[in-house]
Tab-separated table of C-alpha atoms in Angstrom:
chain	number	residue	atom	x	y	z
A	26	UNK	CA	-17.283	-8.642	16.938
A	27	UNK	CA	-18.979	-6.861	14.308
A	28	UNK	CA	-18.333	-7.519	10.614
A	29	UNK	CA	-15.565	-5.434	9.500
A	30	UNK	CA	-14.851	-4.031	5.772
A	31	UNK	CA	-11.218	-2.828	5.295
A	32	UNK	CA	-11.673	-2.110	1.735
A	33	UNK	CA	-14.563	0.027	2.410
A	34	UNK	CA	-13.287	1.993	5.089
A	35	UNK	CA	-10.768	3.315	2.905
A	36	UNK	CA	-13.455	4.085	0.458
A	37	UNK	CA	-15.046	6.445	2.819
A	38	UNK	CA	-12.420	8.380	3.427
A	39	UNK	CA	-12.254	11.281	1.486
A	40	UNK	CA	-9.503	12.362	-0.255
A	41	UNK	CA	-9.727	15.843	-1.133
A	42	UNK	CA	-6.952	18.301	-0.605
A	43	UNK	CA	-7.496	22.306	-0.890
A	44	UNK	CA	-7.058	22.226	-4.846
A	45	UNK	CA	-9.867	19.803	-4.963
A	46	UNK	CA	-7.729	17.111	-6.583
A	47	UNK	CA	-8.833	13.857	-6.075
A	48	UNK	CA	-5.140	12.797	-5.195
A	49	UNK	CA	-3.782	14.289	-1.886
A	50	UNK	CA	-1.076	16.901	-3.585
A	51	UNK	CA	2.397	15.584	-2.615
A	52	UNK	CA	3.859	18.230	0.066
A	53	UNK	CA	7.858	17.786	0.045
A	54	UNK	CA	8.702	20.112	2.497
A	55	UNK	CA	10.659	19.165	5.362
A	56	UNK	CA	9.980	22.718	7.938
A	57	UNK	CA	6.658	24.412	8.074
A	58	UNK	CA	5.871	27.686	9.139
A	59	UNK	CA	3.719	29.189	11.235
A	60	UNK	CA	1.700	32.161	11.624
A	61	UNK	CA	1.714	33.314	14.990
A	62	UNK	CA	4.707	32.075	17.233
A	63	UNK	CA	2.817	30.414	20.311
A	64	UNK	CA	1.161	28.034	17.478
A	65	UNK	CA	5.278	26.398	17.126
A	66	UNK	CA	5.756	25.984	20.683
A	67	UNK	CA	2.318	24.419	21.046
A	68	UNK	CA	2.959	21.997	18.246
A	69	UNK	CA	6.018	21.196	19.641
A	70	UNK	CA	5.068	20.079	22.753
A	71	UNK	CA	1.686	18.394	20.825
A	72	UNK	CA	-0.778	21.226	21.975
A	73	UNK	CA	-2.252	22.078	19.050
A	74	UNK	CA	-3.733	19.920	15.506
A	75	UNK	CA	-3.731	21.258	12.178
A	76	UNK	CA	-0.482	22.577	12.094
A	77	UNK	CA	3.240	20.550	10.787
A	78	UNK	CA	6.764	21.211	12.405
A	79	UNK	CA	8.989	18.861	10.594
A	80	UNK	CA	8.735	15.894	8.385
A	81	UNK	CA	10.401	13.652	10.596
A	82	UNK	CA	7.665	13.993	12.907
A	83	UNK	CA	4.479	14.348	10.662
A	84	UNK	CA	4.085	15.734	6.759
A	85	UNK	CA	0.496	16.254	5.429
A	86	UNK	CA	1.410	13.522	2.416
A	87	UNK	CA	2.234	11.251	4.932
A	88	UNK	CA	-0.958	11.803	7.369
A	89	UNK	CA	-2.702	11.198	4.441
A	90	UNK	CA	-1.543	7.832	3.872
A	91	UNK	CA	-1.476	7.142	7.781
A	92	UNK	CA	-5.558	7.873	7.663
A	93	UNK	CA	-6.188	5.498	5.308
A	94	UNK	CA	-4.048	2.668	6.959
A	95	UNK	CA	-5.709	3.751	10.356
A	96	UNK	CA	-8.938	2.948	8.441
A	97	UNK	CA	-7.871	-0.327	7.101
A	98	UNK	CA	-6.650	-1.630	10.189
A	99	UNK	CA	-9.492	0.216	12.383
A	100	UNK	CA	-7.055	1.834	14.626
A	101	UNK	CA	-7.036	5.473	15.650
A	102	UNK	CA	-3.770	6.127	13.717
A	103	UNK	CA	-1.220	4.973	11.609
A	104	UNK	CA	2.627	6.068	11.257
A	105	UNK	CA	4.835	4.817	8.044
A	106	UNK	CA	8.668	4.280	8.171
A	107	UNK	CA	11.168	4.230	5.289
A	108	UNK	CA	11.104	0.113	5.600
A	109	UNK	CA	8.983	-3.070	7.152
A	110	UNK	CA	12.242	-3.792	9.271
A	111	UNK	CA	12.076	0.110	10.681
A	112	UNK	CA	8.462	-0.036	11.774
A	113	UNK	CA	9.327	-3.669	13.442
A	114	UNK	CA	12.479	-2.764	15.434
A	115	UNK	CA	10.528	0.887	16.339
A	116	UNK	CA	7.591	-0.543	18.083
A	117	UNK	CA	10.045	-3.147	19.131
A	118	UNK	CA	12.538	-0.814	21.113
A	119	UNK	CA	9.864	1.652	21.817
A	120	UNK	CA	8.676	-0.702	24.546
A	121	UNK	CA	11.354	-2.451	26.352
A	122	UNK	CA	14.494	-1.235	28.240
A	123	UNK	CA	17.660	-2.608	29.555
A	124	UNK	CA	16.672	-5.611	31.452
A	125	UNK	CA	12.970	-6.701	29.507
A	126	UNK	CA	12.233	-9.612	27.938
A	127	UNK	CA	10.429	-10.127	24.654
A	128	UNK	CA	8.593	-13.348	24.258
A	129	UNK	CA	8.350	-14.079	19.908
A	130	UNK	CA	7.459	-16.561	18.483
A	131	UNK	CA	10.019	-18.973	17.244
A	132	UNK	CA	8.550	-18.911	13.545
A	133	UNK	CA	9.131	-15.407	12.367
A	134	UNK	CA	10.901	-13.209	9.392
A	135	UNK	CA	14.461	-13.860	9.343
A	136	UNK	CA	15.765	-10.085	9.656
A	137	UNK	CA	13.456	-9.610	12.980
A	138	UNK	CA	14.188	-13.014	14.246
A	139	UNK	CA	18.385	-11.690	13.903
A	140	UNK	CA	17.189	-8.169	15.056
A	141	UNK	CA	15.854	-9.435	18.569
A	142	UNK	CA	18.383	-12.541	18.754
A	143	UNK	CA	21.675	-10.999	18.308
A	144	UNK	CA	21.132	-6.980	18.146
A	145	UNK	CA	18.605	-6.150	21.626
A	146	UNK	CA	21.235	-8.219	23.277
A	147	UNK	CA	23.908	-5.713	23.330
A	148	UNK	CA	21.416	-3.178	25.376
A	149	UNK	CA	20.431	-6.057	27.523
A	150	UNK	CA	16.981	-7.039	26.376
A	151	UNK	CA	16.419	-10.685	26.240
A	152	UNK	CA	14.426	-12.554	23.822
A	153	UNK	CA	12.691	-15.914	24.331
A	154	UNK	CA	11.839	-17.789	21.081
A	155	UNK	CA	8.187	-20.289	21.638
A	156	UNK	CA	6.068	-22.162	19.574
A	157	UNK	CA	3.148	-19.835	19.296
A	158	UNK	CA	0.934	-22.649	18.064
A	159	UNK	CA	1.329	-24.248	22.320
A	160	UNK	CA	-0.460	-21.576	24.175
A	161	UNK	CA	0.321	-23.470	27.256
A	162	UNK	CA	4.330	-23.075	26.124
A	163	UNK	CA	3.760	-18.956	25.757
A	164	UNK	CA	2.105	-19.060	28.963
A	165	UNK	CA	4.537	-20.669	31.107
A	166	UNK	CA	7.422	-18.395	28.979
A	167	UNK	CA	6.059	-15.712	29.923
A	168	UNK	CA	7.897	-13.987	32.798
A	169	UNK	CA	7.298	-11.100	35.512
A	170	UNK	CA	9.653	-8.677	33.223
A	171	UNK	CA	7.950	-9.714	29.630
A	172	UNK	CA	7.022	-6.670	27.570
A	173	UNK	CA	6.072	-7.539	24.459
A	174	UNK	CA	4.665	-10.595	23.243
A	175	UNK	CA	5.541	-10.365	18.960
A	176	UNK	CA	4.463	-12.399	16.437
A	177	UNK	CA	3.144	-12.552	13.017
A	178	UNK	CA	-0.433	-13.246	11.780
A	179	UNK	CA	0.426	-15.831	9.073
A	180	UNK	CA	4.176	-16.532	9.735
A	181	UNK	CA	6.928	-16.844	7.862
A	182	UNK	CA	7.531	-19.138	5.747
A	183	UNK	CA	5.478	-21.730	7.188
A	184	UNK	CA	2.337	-20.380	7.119
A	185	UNK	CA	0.888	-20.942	10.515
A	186	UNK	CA	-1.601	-18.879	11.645
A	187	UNK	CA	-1.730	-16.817	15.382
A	188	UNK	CA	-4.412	-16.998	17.771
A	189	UNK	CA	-4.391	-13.048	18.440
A	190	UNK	CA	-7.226	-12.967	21.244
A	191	UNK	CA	-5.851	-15.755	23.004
A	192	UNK	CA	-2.551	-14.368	22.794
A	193	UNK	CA	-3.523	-10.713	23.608
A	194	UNK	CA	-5.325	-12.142	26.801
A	195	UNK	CA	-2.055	-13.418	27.855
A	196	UNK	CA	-0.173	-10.419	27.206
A	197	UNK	CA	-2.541	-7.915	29.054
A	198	UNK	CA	-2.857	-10.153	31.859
A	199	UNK	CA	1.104	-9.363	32.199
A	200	UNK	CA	0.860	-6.043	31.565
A	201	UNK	CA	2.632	-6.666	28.146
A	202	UNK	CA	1.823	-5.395	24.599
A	203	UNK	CA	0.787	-7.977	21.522
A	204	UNK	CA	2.368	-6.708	18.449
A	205	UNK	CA	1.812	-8.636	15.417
A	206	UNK	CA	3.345	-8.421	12.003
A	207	UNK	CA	0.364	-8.506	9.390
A	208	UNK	CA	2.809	-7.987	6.251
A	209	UNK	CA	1.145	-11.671	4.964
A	210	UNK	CA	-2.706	-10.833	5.146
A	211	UNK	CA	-3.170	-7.479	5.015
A	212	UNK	CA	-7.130	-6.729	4.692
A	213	UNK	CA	-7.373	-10.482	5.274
A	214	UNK	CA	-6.869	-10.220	9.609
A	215	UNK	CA	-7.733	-6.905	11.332
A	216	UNK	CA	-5.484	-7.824	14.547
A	217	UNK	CA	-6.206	-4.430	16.908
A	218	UNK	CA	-9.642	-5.481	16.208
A	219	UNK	CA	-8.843	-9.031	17.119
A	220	UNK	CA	-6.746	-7.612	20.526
A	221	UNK	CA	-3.661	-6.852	19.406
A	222	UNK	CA	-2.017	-3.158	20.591
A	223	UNK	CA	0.113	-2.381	17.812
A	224	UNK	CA	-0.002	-4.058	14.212
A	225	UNK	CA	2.665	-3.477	11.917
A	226	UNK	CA	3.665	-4.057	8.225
A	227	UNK	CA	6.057	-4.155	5.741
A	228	UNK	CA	4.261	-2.151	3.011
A	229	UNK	CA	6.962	-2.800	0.258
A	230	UNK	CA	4.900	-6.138	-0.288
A	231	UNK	CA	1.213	-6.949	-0.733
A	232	UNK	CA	0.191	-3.405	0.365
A	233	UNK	CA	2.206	-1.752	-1.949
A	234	UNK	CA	2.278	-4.509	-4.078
A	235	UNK	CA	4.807	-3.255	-6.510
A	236	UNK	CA	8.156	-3.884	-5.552
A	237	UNK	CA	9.440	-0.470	-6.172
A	238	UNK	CA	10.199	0.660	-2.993
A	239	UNK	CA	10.414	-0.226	0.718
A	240	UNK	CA	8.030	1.196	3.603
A	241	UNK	CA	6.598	0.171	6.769
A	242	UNK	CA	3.637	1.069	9.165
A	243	UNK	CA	2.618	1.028	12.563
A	244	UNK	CA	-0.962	1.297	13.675
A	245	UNK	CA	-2.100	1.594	16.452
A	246	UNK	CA	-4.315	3.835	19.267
A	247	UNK	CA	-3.949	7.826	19.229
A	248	UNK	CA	-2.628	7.726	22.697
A	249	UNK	CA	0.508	5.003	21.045
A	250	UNK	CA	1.415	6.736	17.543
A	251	UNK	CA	2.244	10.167	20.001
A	252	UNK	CA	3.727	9.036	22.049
A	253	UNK	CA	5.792	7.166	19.123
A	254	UNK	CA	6.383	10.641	17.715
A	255	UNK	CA	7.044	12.374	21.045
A	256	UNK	CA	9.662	14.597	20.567
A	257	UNK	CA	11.371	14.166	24.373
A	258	UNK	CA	10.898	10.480	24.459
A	259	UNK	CA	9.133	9.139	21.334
A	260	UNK	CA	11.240	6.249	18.997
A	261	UNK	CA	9.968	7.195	15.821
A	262	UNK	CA	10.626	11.091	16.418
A	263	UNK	CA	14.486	10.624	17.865
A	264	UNK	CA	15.301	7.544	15.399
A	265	UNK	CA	13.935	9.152	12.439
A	266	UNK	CA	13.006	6.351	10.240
A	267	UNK	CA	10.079	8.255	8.622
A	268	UNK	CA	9.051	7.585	5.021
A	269	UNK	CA	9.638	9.882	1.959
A	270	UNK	CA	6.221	11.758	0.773
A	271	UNK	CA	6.624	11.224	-2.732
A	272	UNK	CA	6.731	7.328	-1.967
A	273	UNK	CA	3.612	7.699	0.700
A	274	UNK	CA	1.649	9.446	-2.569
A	275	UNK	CA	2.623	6.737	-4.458
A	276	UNK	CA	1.651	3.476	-1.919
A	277	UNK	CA	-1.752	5.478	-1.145
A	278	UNK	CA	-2.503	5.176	-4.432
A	279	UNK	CA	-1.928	1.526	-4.309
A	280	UNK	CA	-3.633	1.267	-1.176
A	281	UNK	CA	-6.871	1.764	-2.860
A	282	UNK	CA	-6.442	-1.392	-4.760
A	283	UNK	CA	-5.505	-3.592	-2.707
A	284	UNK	CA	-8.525	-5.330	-2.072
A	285	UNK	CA	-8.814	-6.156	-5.728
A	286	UNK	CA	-5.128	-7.990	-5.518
A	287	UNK	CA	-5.502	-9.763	-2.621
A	288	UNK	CA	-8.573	-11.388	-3.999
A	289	UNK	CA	-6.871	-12.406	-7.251
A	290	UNK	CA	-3.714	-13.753	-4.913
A	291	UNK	CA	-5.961	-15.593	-3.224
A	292	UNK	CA	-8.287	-17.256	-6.190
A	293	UNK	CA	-4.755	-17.839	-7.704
A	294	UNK	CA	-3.579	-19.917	-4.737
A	295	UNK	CA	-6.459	-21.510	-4.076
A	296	UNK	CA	-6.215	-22.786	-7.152
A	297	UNK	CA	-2.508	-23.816	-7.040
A	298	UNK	CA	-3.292	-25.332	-3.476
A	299	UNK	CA	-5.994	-27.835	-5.176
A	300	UNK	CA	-3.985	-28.916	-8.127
A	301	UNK	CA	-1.171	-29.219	-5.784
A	302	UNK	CA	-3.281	-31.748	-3.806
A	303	UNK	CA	-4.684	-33.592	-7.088
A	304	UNK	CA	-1.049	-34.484	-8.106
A	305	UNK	CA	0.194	-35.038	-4.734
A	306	UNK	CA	2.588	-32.502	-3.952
A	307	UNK	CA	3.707	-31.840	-0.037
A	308	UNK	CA	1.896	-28.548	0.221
A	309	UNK	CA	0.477	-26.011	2.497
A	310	UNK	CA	-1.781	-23.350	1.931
A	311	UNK	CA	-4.331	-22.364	5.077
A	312	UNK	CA	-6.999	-22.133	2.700
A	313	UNK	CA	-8.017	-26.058	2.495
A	314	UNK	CA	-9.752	-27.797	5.574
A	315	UNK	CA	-7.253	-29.831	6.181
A	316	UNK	CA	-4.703	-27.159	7.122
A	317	UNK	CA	-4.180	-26.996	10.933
A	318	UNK	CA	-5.378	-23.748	11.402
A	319	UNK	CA	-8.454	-23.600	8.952
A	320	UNK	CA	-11.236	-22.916	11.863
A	321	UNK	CA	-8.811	-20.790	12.984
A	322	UNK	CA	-8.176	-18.655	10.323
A	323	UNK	CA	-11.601	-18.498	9.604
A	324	UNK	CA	-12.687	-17.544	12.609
A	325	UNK	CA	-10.573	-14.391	12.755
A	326	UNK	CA	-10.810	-13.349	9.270
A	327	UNK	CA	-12.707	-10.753	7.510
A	328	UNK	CA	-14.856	-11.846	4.718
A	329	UNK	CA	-13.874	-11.532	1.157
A	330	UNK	CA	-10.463	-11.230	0.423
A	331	UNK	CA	-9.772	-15.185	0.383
A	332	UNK	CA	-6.969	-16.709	2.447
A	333	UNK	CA	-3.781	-14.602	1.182
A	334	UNK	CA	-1.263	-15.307	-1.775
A	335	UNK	CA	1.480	-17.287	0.052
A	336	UNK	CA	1.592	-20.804	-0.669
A	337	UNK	CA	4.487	-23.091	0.075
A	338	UNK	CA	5.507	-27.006	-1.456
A	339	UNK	CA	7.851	-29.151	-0.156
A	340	UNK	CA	10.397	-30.636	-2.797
A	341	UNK	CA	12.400	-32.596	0.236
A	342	UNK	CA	16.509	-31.002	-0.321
A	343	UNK	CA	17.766	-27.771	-0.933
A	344	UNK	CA	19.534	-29.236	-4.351
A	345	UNK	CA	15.904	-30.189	-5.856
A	346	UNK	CA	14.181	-27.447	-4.416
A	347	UNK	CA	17.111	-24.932	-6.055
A	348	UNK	CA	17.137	-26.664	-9.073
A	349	UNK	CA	12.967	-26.636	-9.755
A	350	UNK	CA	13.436	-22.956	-9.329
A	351	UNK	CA	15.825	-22.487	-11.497
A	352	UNK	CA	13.455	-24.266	-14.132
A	353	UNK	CA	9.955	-22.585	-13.310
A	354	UNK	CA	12.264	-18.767	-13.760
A	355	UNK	CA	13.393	-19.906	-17.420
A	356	UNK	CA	9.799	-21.330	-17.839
A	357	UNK	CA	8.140	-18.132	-16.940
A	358	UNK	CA	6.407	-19.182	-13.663
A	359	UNK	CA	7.780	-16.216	-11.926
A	360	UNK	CA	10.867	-14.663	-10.444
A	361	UNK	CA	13.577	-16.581	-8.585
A	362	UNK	CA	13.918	-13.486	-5.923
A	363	UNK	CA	12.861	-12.890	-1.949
A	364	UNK	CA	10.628	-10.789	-0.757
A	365	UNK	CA	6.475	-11.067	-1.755
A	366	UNK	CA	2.997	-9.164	-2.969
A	367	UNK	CA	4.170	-8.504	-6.439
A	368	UNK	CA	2.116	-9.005	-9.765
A	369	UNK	CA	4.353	-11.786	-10.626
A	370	UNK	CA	4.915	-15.124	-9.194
A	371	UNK	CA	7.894	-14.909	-7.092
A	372	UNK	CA	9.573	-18.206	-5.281
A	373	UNK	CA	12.626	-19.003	-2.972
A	374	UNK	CA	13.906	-21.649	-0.589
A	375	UNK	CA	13.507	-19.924	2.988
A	376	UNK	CA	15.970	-21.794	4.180
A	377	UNK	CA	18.428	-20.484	2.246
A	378	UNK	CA	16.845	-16.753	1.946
A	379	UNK	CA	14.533	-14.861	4.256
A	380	UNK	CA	15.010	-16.959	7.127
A	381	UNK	CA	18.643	-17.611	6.682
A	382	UNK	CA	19.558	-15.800	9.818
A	383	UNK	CA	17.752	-18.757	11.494
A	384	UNK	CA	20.106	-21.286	12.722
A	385	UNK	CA	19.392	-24.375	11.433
A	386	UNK	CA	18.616	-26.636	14.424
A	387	UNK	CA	16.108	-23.918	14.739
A	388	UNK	CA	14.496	-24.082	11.485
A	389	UNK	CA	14.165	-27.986	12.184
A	390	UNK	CA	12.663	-27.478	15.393
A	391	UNK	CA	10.450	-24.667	13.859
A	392	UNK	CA	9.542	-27.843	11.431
A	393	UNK	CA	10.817	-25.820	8.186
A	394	UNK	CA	12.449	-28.337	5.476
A	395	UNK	CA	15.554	-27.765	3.629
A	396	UNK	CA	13.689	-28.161	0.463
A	397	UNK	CA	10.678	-25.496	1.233
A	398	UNK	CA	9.728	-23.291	-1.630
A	399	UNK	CA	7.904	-20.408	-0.522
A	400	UNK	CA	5.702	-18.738	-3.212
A	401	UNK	CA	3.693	-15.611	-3.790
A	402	UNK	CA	1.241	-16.187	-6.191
A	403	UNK	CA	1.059	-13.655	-8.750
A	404	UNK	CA	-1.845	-12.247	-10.444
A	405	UNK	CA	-1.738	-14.477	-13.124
A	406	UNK	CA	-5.024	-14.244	-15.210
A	407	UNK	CA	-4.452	-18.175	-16.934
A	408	UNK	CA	-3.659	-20.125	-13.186
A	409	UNK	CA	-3.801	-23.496	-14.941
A	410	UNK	CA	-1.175	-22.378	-17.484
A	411	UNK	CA	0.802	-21.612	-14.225
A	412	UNK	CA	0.713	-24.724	-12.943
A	413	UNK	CA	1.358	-26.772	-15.592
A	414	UNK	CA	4.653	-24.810	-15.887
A	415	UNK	CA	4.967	-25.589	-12.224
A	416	UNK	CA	4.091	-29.515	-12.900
A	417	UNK	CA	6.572	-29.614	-16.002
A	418	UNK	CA	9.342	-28.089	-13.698
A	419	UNK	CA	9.084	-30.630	-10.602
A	420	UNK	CA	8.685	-33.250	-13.304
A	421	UNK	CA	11.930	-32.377	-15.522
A	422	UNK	CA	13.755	-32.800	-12.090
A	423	UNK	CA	12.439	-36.629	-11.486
A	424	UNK	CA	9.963	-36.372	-8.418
């Protein structure tokens, strides 16, 4: 595969609207006209380009944003959602019918682990949860009436990492689709590039990287975001979970730095990953050789943008692991809070947060301890200040 530059691909892209302003202008209408009446029928029925119906099914401030995501992920288009959870359970349900199968992987975010588990079972779609990590488990899971094979590229909260062409081989040798979560590693993995059919993202974190608001996107091929948008058959279009423009103006804008932040995540966990192994801490962090997946990772990555933000230490019970928290927040570490990809540090047991709608004799199968603190690493500019704060917490608790 040829090298691939996310960053610069968005670069390219130029921005210009009619005014010449170097921002896309923010268009907030929901109907369009038109000026001759066989142009509405034809771009109803998806005859004709350059021309907007409604802003559930495309807005020019949204296209905007969707070109440069189609140019980060190197897909032929993009489509955003008013939340990470609406783009997942879209390209979920936009493949399977009563009587599928979904194959997931057994590590995965809590909400789309409770989405598949409990929710597709009341329109009879079935859900198998594997390892992803056996290959030879997925393959023998997979059945005659599998549809989808999901997982995540770095998954959550344990940080494992996917093997997307092995895993898209399997899928399209079933005649299934591989959609992968990239929410984690954005600019990091490419997966369409890597085999994956759809790739999809929960912008409100690293790609936004502000916290502010929530947003999702799917990317994938031209002939998958219509029929997405379809306006007989597509999900997206008779769902309507599209995105607001005024918050795709403001996440493009963001988009453009991303690069920048996920390099400074990553230097910053890096970092914490080394002193965490200096003072003996139980840590993980796919960035060190001795991670399971380091060849892995590396041989799927793109170059530059380090090995994400998300870092994760084992303090052993949910009682010490709540308690250090509650020390780093009054220490200024970070924020005790969910979610990821903000400018400040923010921590939380899994267990007892994002993958809470995980039953627990599946988190211990999945491997996850009670006492897992799951961390995205800021953009701290003083890292060893950081961890000392982090060192004085677990200390003041006695381990």
């Amino acid at each position: 595969m040829t090298k691939f530059d996310p960053a610069t691909a968005i670069q390219r892209l130029d921005g210009q609207d009619a005014t010449r302003g170097v921002n896309p202008s923010i268009n907030d209408s929901a109907t369009f006209c038109f000026p001759e009446a066989h142009l509405m029928t034809e771009t109803f029925h998806g005859e004709t380009e350059g021309f907007f119906l409604y802003s559930r099914h495309w807005n020019p401030t949204n296209l905007c944003l969707c070109k440069a995501l189609a140019a980060m992920e190197g897909t032929e288009m993009a489509w955003v959602t008013g939340s990470g959870l609406a783009a997942i359970t879209t390209a979920l349900l936009h493949e399977v019918k009563t009587g599928d199968h979904i194959l997931s992987s057994m590590t995965t975010y809590g909400g789309t682990f409770a989405f598949m588990k409990n929710w597709l079972t009341k329109f009879g779609v079935e859900t198998s949860f594997v390892n992803f990590q056996d290959l030879d488990a997925v393959k023998k899971a997979i059945r005659p009436n599998t549809k989808v094979l999901y997982t995540e590229t770095m998954n959550n909260p344990l940080l494992r990492i996917a093997n997307i062409p092995e895993l898209a081989k399997m899928a399209h040798a079933n005649g299934a689709k591989l959609i992968v979560d990239n929410t984690f590693t954005p600019m990091i993995f490419s997966p369409c590039r890597l085999g994956a059919d759809v790739t999809v993202y929960s912008m409100t974190k690293f790609v936004n990287g502000k916290n502010d608001c929530v947003a999702g996107a799917i990317c994938g091929s031209a002939e998958y975001i219509n029929s997405l948008i379809d306006v007989n058959n597509g999900t997206a279009m008779l769902l309507g979970p599209v995105l607001d423009p005024m918050r795709s103006s403001s996440i493009l804008k963001n988009l453009h730095t991303l690069h920048i932040r996920m390099q400074q995540h990553g230097r910053n966990a890096m970092y914490l990953a080394q002193r965490f192994k200096e003072v003996g801490f139980k840590y993980n962090y796919p960035g060190l050789p001795e991670h399971v997946d380091y060849e892995l990772t590396k041989s799927m990555m793109n170059e530059g943008y380090g090995f994400g933000g998300m870092i994760s230490i084992d303090m052993g019970t949910a009682e010490k692991a709540s308690r250090i928290m509650e020390i780093m927040q009054k220490k200024g570490v970070g924020y005790l809070a969910v979610s990821l990809g903000y400018f400040k540090t923010l921590f939380s047991n899994s267990g007892k947060s994002t993958s809470s709608e995980v039953p627990e004799e599946i988190q211990k199968e999945m491997g996850m301890s009670e006492g897992l603190i799951r961390f995205s690493v800021g953009l701290d500019n003083d890292i060893e200040a950081t961890f000392q704060l982090i060192k004085e917490s677990v200390d003041e608790c006695g381990l």
